[in-house]
Each structure stands twice: as structure tokens, then as C-alpha cells.
Amino acid sequence: MTRKDVTFLSGNLKLAGHLYVPANVKAKSPAIITVHPFGGVKEQTGGVYAEQLSNELGFITLAFDRRHQGSSEGEPRQLEDSYGMIEDIKSAVTYLSTLDQVDPARIGVLGICAGGGYALAAASLDPRVKAVATVSGVDLGGFIRTIPKETLDGIIAQGAQARIQYARGGEVQYLPIVPKKEDINKDTTDLMREGSEYYLTPRGGYPTSINRTAAWSYDLMAQYNSFSFLEWIAPRATLLIAGTKADTLCYSEQAYKLAKEPKELFLVEGATHIDLYDRGVPQCVPKLKEFFDHKL
């Protein structure tokens, strides 16, 4: 397997990716795009799955940094533009479709965490995505809307003022994504506690994953819904993978109810949300192989 640094355009933004090509790849082979979590970059769990699917299973894969993230263009940095990120996935499909070794009729998408929600949203309205899978998938808009209304109103108001400050030439106001170790307490959710352990330690940390988001990301996320057109994916197939101990399991269950056949909810016994970023990958890869082998 070889890994190549690549770039492609999404609108007028240049996105950075890693293209994984297995040894002895045949012309017109199937390909899979991996979509990283909120606050993540291509070198983390998205890249882990891309490498595994290519090196061990023989797929051409593409892991990339969404707009405003990692090595991709987009100002301000670390803005979570949810609807723009769906366009980034569609642009990744377009890019793969131009490659001689890729069969444009056999492209799938795998998304992790918020990337899973983005993958479902992109597949809903892009028939070029022939199969879509999620691991610890989350509807980021739905997740943000679980914040108590009074608290969320305050964050959105802060973001609104931050927009004006930035327009006047001021610095971007940022908010943390996961808490620092010293800020974790008995009220911290498992997702945030484990997210801190993953993103802020050598376990999963990476220099371009900075654990912050621009303050006005919150209104962009709050207005977003991954599942608005979920039933439109059919008759293309949907696979939803989640841990039985994940506090985000409800999103995979909701997506399963909304999706039409063919669909499958695959549960990894005893796994949490973050487990499936790294420690639980060996439990997910065989299922992903079965799914994409059959559906692409």
C-alpha cells in the first residue's frame, strides 16, 4: 500500500487529503472516502480506518481534512460549517471519480462521529455515493440542540458578536471542544471525558487538531440536521456501527429508524463512542469489509 498527499477543490477552497492505494490495485477499483469527527483531522481516526480499509482489505481510500480544518484551506480556522462540509464530501466523490484507477460507479463513504452524520447527509442527496457507513455516528445539529436552551442562546449570542469583531479585523473568538483534564468533574459526560483522553493525549492527539472551534460555529451547527433526507438514500445501502456503551448510540438508533431498507445497525458489545476511534477498530473492520465488498 502507498499513501500519497493529494489536494482537490471544494468550491474555491483547496482541501488536503491522503490517498491510500493498495499494492497491485486493478484499474477501475472501488473506493471509500473516510470523514473525520468534529474537531478532528485526517491523521486521526479517519486515517486509521482509511489505512486499514486499504492495506488490509484492498480498497482505494481517501481521508481528507474538511474545510477550515487541518491542512485544508478555509478562514477562519476551525470553523465548523456543517452544510459546507457536506459539499466537501461531494467534492471528494468528484475527485475520486476523475482518477483512472477508481470506478466512479463504486464509491462509498464512511464517516466517524459527526463525520458519520455528514456522510449520511451527503449520501442522501448524492446518488454517486453507492453505499454509506457510520462508526459512532452523530447528528451534530441534534447533539448541539441538547444543550439547555438558555445556555445555547448565550453561546449563539457570543458567536454573533464574534462575527462582528472578526469583520472589523479583530481576532477570532474560539471555544474549546473537549475539556482539559483539570476541568473534568463528576458531571462530565463519558463522551467528553473520553474525548479529552483521546484528543489531548498521545493516544489520538495531532498538532493540527487544536481542540477549538470558532464561536459562531454553534449557530451553524444548531441549524443543521443530518437526517432531514435520510430515507432518500434507499435503495442504496446504509450501515450504522455503534458501541453498546456509547452515550451517542441514540443517534445510530434514530438513523436506523428513519432509513429505509437496505439498512443495518451493528452493535459492538461493551464499546463506548471513543473506543471505536482506535481500540475498537479491529471489531469494526470485518463488518465494514463485508458491507463494502457486497455493496460496492
mmCIF file of N, CA and C in Angstrom, residues 19-99:
data_model
loop_
_atom_site.group_PDB
_atom_site.id
_atom_site.type_symbol
_atom_site.label_atom_id
_atom_site.label_comp_id
_atom_site.label_asym_id
_atom_site.label_seq_id
_atom_site.Cartn_x
_atom_site.Cartn_y
_atom_site.Cartn_z
ATOM 1 N N LEU A 19 -4.391 9.902 -0.002
ATOM 2 C CA LEU A 19 -4.947 8.864 -0.871
ATOM 3 C C LEU A 19 -4.168 7.572 -0.626
ATOM 4 N N TYR A 20 -4.882 6.541 -0.184
ATOM 5 C CA TYR A 20 -4.275 5.239 0.085
ATOM 6 C C TYR A 20 -4.600 4.303 -1.074
ATOM 7 N N VAL A 21 -3.557 3.742 -1.677
ATOM 8 C CA VAL A 21 -3.736 2.846 -2.822
ATOM 9 C C VAL A 21 -3.087 1.507 -2.503
ATOM 10 N N PRO A 22 -3.852 0.417 -2.500
ATOM 11 C CA PRO A 22 -3.277 -0.889 -2.182
ATOM 12 C C PRO A 22 -2.314 -1.355 -3.258
ATOM 13 N N ALA A 23 -1.417 -2.248 -2.869
ATOM 14 C CA ALA A 23 -0.488 -2.829 -3.831
ATOM 15 C C ALA A 23 -1.259 -3.631 -4.863
ATOM 16 N N ASN A 24 -0.772 -3.611 -6.075
ATOM 17 C CA ASN A 24 -1.371 -4.380 -7.173
ATOM 18 C C ASN A 24 -2.838 -4.010 -7.413
ATOM 19 N N VAL A 25 -3.150 -2.728 -7.252
ATOM 20 C CA VAL A 25 -4.526 -2.297 -7.478
ATOM 21 C C VAL A 25 -4.897 -2.477 -8.950
ATOM 22 N N LYS A 26 -6.110 -2.878 -9.183
ATOM 23 C CA LYS A 26 -6.594 -3.059 -10.541
ATOM 24 C C LYS A 26 -7.246 -1.779 -11.028
ATOM 25 N N ALA A 27 -7.278 -1.615 -12.338
ATOM 26 C CA ALA A 27 -7.957 -0.449 -12.907
ATOM 27 C C ALA A 27 -9.443 -0.510 -12.586
ATOM 28 N N LYS A 28 -10.025 0.658 -12.351
ATOM 29 C CA LYS A 28 -11.446 0.786 -12.067
ATOM 30 C C LYS A 28 -11.844 -0.023 -10.829
ATOM 31 N N SER A 29 -11.173 0.287 -9.722
ATOM 32 C CA SER A 29 -11.430 -0.373 -8.443
ATOM 33 C C SER A 29 -12.393 0.448 -7.601
ATOM 34 N N PRO A 30 -13.052 -0.184 -6.633
ATOM 35 C CA PRO A 30 -13.923 0.564 -5.717
ATOM 36 C C PRO A 30 -13.093 1.448 -4.799
ATOM 37 N N ALA A 31 -13.705 2.512 -4.306
ATOM 38 C CA ALA A 31 -13.011 3.462 -3.435
ATOM 39 C C ALA A 31 -13.930 3.900 -2.309
ATOM 40 N N ILE A 32 -13.328 4.243 -1.168
ATOM 41 C CA ILE A 32 -14.079 4.663 0.014
ATOM 42 C C ILE A 32 -13.481 5.955 0.553
ATOM 43 N N ILE A 33 -14.330 6.908 0.853
ATOM 44 C CA ILE A 33 -13.943 8.169 1.483
ATOM 45 C C ILE A 33 -14.199 8.050 2.981
ATOM 46 N N THR A 34 -13.223 8.422 3.815
ATOM 47 C CA THR A 34 -13.461 8.459 5.255
ATOM 48 C C THR A 34 -13.578 9.914 5.711
ATOM 49 N N VAL A 35 -14.517 10.158 6.620
ATOM 50 C CA VAL A 35 -14.852 11.516 7.055
ATOM 51 C C VAL A 35 -14.611 11.622 8.562
ATOM 52 N N HIS A 36 -13.745 12.529 8.964
ATOM 53 C CA HIS A 36 -13.299 12.605 10.355
ATOM 54 C C HIS A 36 -14.323 13.288 11.269
ATOM 55 N N PRO A 37 -14.165 13.128 12.581
ATOM 56 C CA PRO A 37 -15.075 13.732 13.553
ATOM 57 C C PRO A 37 -14.948 15.255 13.638
ATOM 58 N N PHE A 38 -15.884 15.864 14.354
ATOM 59 C CA PHE A 38 -15.851 17.279 14.714
ATOM 60 C C PHE A 38 -14.563 17.554 15.487
ATOM 61 N N GLY A 39 -13.775 18.498 14.995
ATOM 62 C CA GLY A 39 -12.528 18.840 15.657
ATOM 63 C C GLY A 39 -11.357 17.959 15.274
ATOM 64 N N GLY A 40 -11.610 16.929 14.464
ATOM 65 C CA GLY A 40 -10.549 16.006 14.087
ATOM 66 C C GLY A 40 -9.875 16.390 12.786
ATOM 67 N N VAL A 41 -8.878 15.590 12.429
ATOM 68 C CA VAL A 41 -8.159 15.755 11.166
ATOM 69 C C VAL A 41 -7.897 14.378 10.567
ATOM 70 N N LYS A 42 -7.410 14.382 9.345
ATOM 71 C CA LYS A 42 -7.252 13.143 8.575
ATOM 72 C C LYS A 42 -6.221 12.192 9.161
ATOM 73 N N GLU A 43 -5.320 12.691 9.991
ATOM 74 C CA GLU A 43 -4.279 11.841 10.567
ATOM 75 C C GLU A 43 -4.775 11.049 11.774
ATOM 76 N N GLN A 44 -5.989 11.295 12.229
ATOM 77 C CA GLN A 44 -6.516 10.612 13.409
ATOM 78 C C GLN A 44 -7.392 9.431 12.981
ATOM 79 N N THR A 45 -8.544 9.251 13.583
ATOM 80 C CA THR A 45 -9.326 8.036 13.357
ATOM 81 C C THR A 45 -9.760 7.861 11.905
ATOM 82 N N GLY A 46 -10.041 8.947 11.193
ATOM 83 C CA GLY A 46 -10.391 8.825 9.779
ATOM 84 C C GLY A 46 -9.273 8.199 8.981
ATOM 85 N N GLY A 47 -8.029 8.580 9.308
ATOM 86 C CA GLY A 47 -6.881 7.998 8.645
ATOM 87 C C GLY A 47 -6.636 6.561 9.055
ATOM 88 N N VAL A 48 -6.930 6.236 10.311
ATOM 89 C CA VAL A 48 -6.780 4.852 10.779
ATOM 90 C C VAL A 48 -7.677 3.925 9.966
ATOM 91 N N TYR A 49 -8.947 4.315 9.804
ATOM 92 C CA TYR A 49 -9.864 3.484 9.021
ATOM 93 C C TYR A 49 -9.468 3.450 7.552
ATOM 94 N N ALA A 50 -9.035 4.598 7.009
ATOM 95 C CA ALA A 50 -8.629 4.620 5.599
ATOM 96 C C ALA A 50 -7.463 3.677 5.352
ATOM 97 N N GLU A 51 -6.481 3.682 6.256
ATOM 98 C CA GLU A 51 -5.316 2.813 6.096
ATOM 99 C C GLU A 51 -5.707 1.340 6.225
ATOM 100 N N GLN A 52 -6.538 1.031 7.206
ATOM 101 C CA GLN A 52 -6.967 -0.355 7.403
ATOM 102 C C GLN A 52 -7.751 -0.867 6.199
ATOM 103 N N LEU A 53 -8.677 -0.063 5.702
ATOM 104 C CA LEU A 53 -9.503 -0.497 4.573
ATOM 105 C C LEU A 53 -8.683 -0.676 3.306
ATOM 106 N N SER A 54 -7.596 0.075 3.194
ATOM 107 C CA SER A 54 -6.741 -0.050 2.019
ATOM 108 C C SER A 54 -5.711 -1.159 2.176
ATOM 109 N N ASN A 55 -4.966 -1.101 3.269
ATOM 110 C CA ASN A 55 -3.847 -2.024 3.447
ATOM 111 C C ASN A 55 -4.309 -3.461 3.676
ATOM 112 N N GLU A 56 -5.373 -3.636 4.460
ATOM 113 C CA GLU A 56 -5.813 -4.982 4.818
ATOM 114 C C GLU A 56 -6.938 -5.504 3.931
ATOM 115 N N LEU A 57 -7.746 -4.594 3.397
ATOM 116 C CA LEU A 57 -8.930 -5.045 2.660
ATOM 117 C C LEU A 57 -8.876 -4.753 1.171
ATOM 118 N N GLY A 58 -7.901 -3.957 0.724
ATOM 119 C CA GLY A 58 -7.687 -3.774 -0.698
ATOM 120 C C GLY A 58 -8.483 -2.678 -1.374
ATOM 121 N N PHE A 59 -9.085 -1.765 -0.603
ATOM 122 C CA PHE A 59 -9.825 -0.652 -1.189
ATOM 123 C C PHE A 59 -8.915 0.550 -1.409
ATOM 124 N N ILE A 60 -9.146 1.304 -2.462
ATOM 125 C CA ILE A 60 -8.589 2.643 -2.568
ATOM 126 C C ILE A 60 -9.366 3.512 -1.588
ATOM 127 N N THR A 61 -8.661 4.272 -0.761
ATOM 128 C CA THR A 61 -9.354 5.102 0.230
ATOM 129 C C THR A 61 -8.798 6.522 0.223
ATOM 130 N N LEU A 62 -9.642 7.448 0.649
ATOM 131 C CA LEU A 62 -9.267 8.858 0.742
ATOM 132 C C LEU A 62 -9.708 9.389 2.098
ATOM 133 N N ALA A 63 -8.744 9.820 2.898
ATOM 134 C CA ALA A 63 -9.017 10.568 4.129
ATOM 135 C C ALA A 63 -8.626 12.011 3.867
ATOM 136 N N PHE A 64 -9.468 12.948 4.245
ATOM 137 C CA PHE A 64 -9.153 14.345 3.952
ATOM 138 C C PHE A 64 -9.581 15.248 5.099
ATOM 139 N N ASP A 65 -8.978 16.430 5.149
ATOM 140 C CA ASP A 65 -9.364 17.462 6.107
ATOM 141 C C ASP A 65 -10.482 18.296 5.511
ATOM 142 N N ARG A 66 -11.590 18.405 6.239
ATOM 143 C CA ARG A 66 -12.683 19.242 5.756
ATOM 144 C C ARG A 66 -12.274 20.720 5.800
ATOM 145 N N ARG A 67 -13.051 21.548 5.126
ATOM 146 C CA ARG A 67 -12.761 22.987 5.072
ATOM 147 C C ARG A 67 -12.563 23.565 6.479
ATOM 148 N N HIS A 68 -11.654 24.492 6.590
ATOM 149 C CA HIS A 68 -11.305 25.177 7.835
ATOM 150 C C HIS A 68 -10.540 24.307 8.823
ATOM 151 N N GLN A 69 -10.275 23.050 8.467
ATOM 152 C CA GLN A 69 -9.644 22.114 9.415
ATOM 153 C C GLN A 69 -8.294 21.644 8.882
ATOM 154 N N GLY A 70 -7.405 21.277 9.808
ATOM 155 C CA GLY A 70 -6.150 20.631 9.447
ATOM 156 C C GLY A 70 -5.347 21.390 8.406
ATOM 157 N N SER A 71 -4.979 20.689 7.334
ATOM 158 C CA SER A 71 -4.154 21.268 6.269
ATOM 159 C C SER A 71 -4.972 21.826 5.114
ATOM 160 N N SER A 72 -6.287 21.795 5.226
ATOM 161 C CA SER A 72 -7.153 22.336 4.173
ATOM 162 C C SER A 72 -7.348 23.833 4.343
ATOM 163 N N GLU A 73 -7.714 24.478 3.238
ATOM 164 C CA GLU A 73 -7.957 25.921 3.285
ATOM 165 C C GLU A 73 -9.298 26.224 3.940
ATOM 166 N N GLY A 74 -9.485 27.497 4.240
ATOM 167 C CA GLY A 74 -10.737 27.981 4.819
ATOM 168 C C GLY A 74 -10.467 28.885 6.000
ATOM 169 N N GLU A 75 -10.949 30.103 5.928
ATOM 170 C CA GLU A 75 -10.823 31.062 7.018
ATOM 171 C C GLU A 75 -12.220 31.459 7.497
ATOM 172 N N PRO A 76 -12.378 31.650 8.802
ATOM 173 C CA PRO A 76 -11.377 31.479 9.856
ATOM 174 C C PRO A 76 -11.068 30.018 10.105
ATOM 175 N N ARG A 77 -9.963 29.765 10.753
ATOM 176 C CA ARG A 77 -9.583 28.403 11.062
ATOM 177 C C ARG A 77 -10.541 27.808 12.098
ATOM 178 N N GLN A 78 -10.744 26.492 11.994
ATOM 179 C CA GLN A 78 -11.568 25.722 12.927
ATOM 180 C C GLN A 78 -13.022 26.217 13.015
ATOM 181 N N LEU A 79 -13.544 26.693 11.888
ATOM 182 C CA LEU A 79 -14.981 26.975 11.815
ATOM 183 C C LEU A 79 -15.684 25.685 11.391
ATOM 184 N N GLU A 80 -16.730 25.308 12.111
ATOM 185 C CA GLU A 80 -17.485 24.099 11.760
ATOM 186 C C GLU A 80 -18.692 24.509 10.916
ATOM 187 N N ASP A 81 -18.486 24.543 9.613
ATOM 188 C CA ASP A 81 -19.512 24.917 8.640
ATOM 189 C C ASP A 81 -20.191 23.636 8.160
ATOM 190 N N SER A 82 -21.228 23.222 8.858
ATOM 191 C CA SER A 82 -21.783 21.877 8.652
ATOM 192 C C SER A 82 -22.256 21.649 7.225
ATOM 193 N N TYR A 83 -23.022 22.562 6.678
ATOM 194 C CA TYR A 83 -23.516 22.348 5.323
ATOM 195 C C TYR A 83 -22.384 22.442 4.296
ATOM 196 N N GLY A 84 -21.402 23.295 4.564
ATOM 197 C CA GLY A 84 -20.244 23.351 3.678
ATOM 198 C C GLY A 84 -19.456 22.059 3.692
ATOM 199 N N MET A 85 -19.443 21.404 4.828
ATOM 200 C CA MET A 85 -18.690 20.159 4.938
ATOM 201 C C MET A 85 -19.356 19.018 4.183
ATOM 202 N N ILE A 86 -20.667 19.078 4.040
ATOM 203 C CA ILE A 86 -21.353 18.110 3.177
ATOM 204 C C ILE A 86 -20.891 18.304 1.736
ATOM 205 N N GLU A 87 -20.746 19.542 1.329
ATOM 206 C CA GLU A 87 -20.249 19.832 -0.016
ATOM 207 C C GLU A 87 -18.824 19.302 -0.191
ATOM 208 N N ASP A 88 -18.029 19.332 0.882
ATOM 209 C CA ASP A 88 -16.668 18.797 0.805
ATOM 210 C C ASP A 88 -16.686 17.305 0.491
ATOM 211 N N ILE A 89 -17.615 16.570 1.080
ATOM 212 C CA ILE A 89 -17.711 15.132 0.798
ATOM 213 C C ILE A 89 -18.086 14.919 -0.663
ATOM 214 N N LYS A 90 -19.026 15.686 -1.166
ATOM 215 C CA LYS A 90 -19.419 15.563 -2.571
ATOM 216 C C LYS A 90 -18.242 15.901 -3.485
ATOM 217 N N SER A 91 -17.431 16.886 -3.075
ATOM 218 C CA SER A 91 -16.246 17.237 -3.866
ATOM 219 C C SER A 91 -15.214 16.121 -3.830
ATOM 220 N N ALA A 92 -15.124 15.422 -2.706
ATOM 221 C CA ALA A 92 -14.224 14.269 -2.624
ATOM 222 C C ALA A 92 -14.682 13.159 -3.564
ATOM 223 N N VAL A 93 -15.997 12.960 -3.670
ATOM 224 C CA VAL A 93 -16.530 11.984 -4.624
ATOM 225 C C VAL A 93 -16.143 12.384 -6.049
ATOM 226 N N THR A 94 -16.293 13.651 -6.357
ATOM 227 C CA THR A 94 -15.916 14.140 -7.683
ATOM 228 C C THR A 94 -14.438 13.894 -7.949
ATOM 229 N N TYR A 95 -13.597 14.207 -6.973
ATOM 230 C CA TYR A 95 -12.159 13.997 -7.147
ATOM 231 C C TYR A 95 -11.844 12.532 -7.433
ATOM 232 N N LEU A 96 -12.371 11.631 -6.618
ATOM 233 C CA LEU A 96 -12.097 10.209 -6.840
ATOM 234 C C LEU A 96 -12.593 9.754 -8.213
ATOM 235 N N SER A 97 -13.697 10.324 -8.650
ATOM 236 C CA SER A 97 -14.283 9.921 -9.936
ATOM 237 C C SER A 97 -13.401 10.277 -11.119
ATOM 238 N N THR A 98 -12.453 11.197 -10.921
ATOM 239 C CA THR A 98 -11.546 11.603 -12.005
ATOM 240 C C THR A 98 -10.310 10.728 -12.086
ATOM 241 N N LEU A 99 -10.085 9.856 -11.102
ATOM 242 C CA LEU A 99 -8.866 9.051 -11.065
ATOM 243 C C LEU A 99 -9.027 7.803 -11.936
#
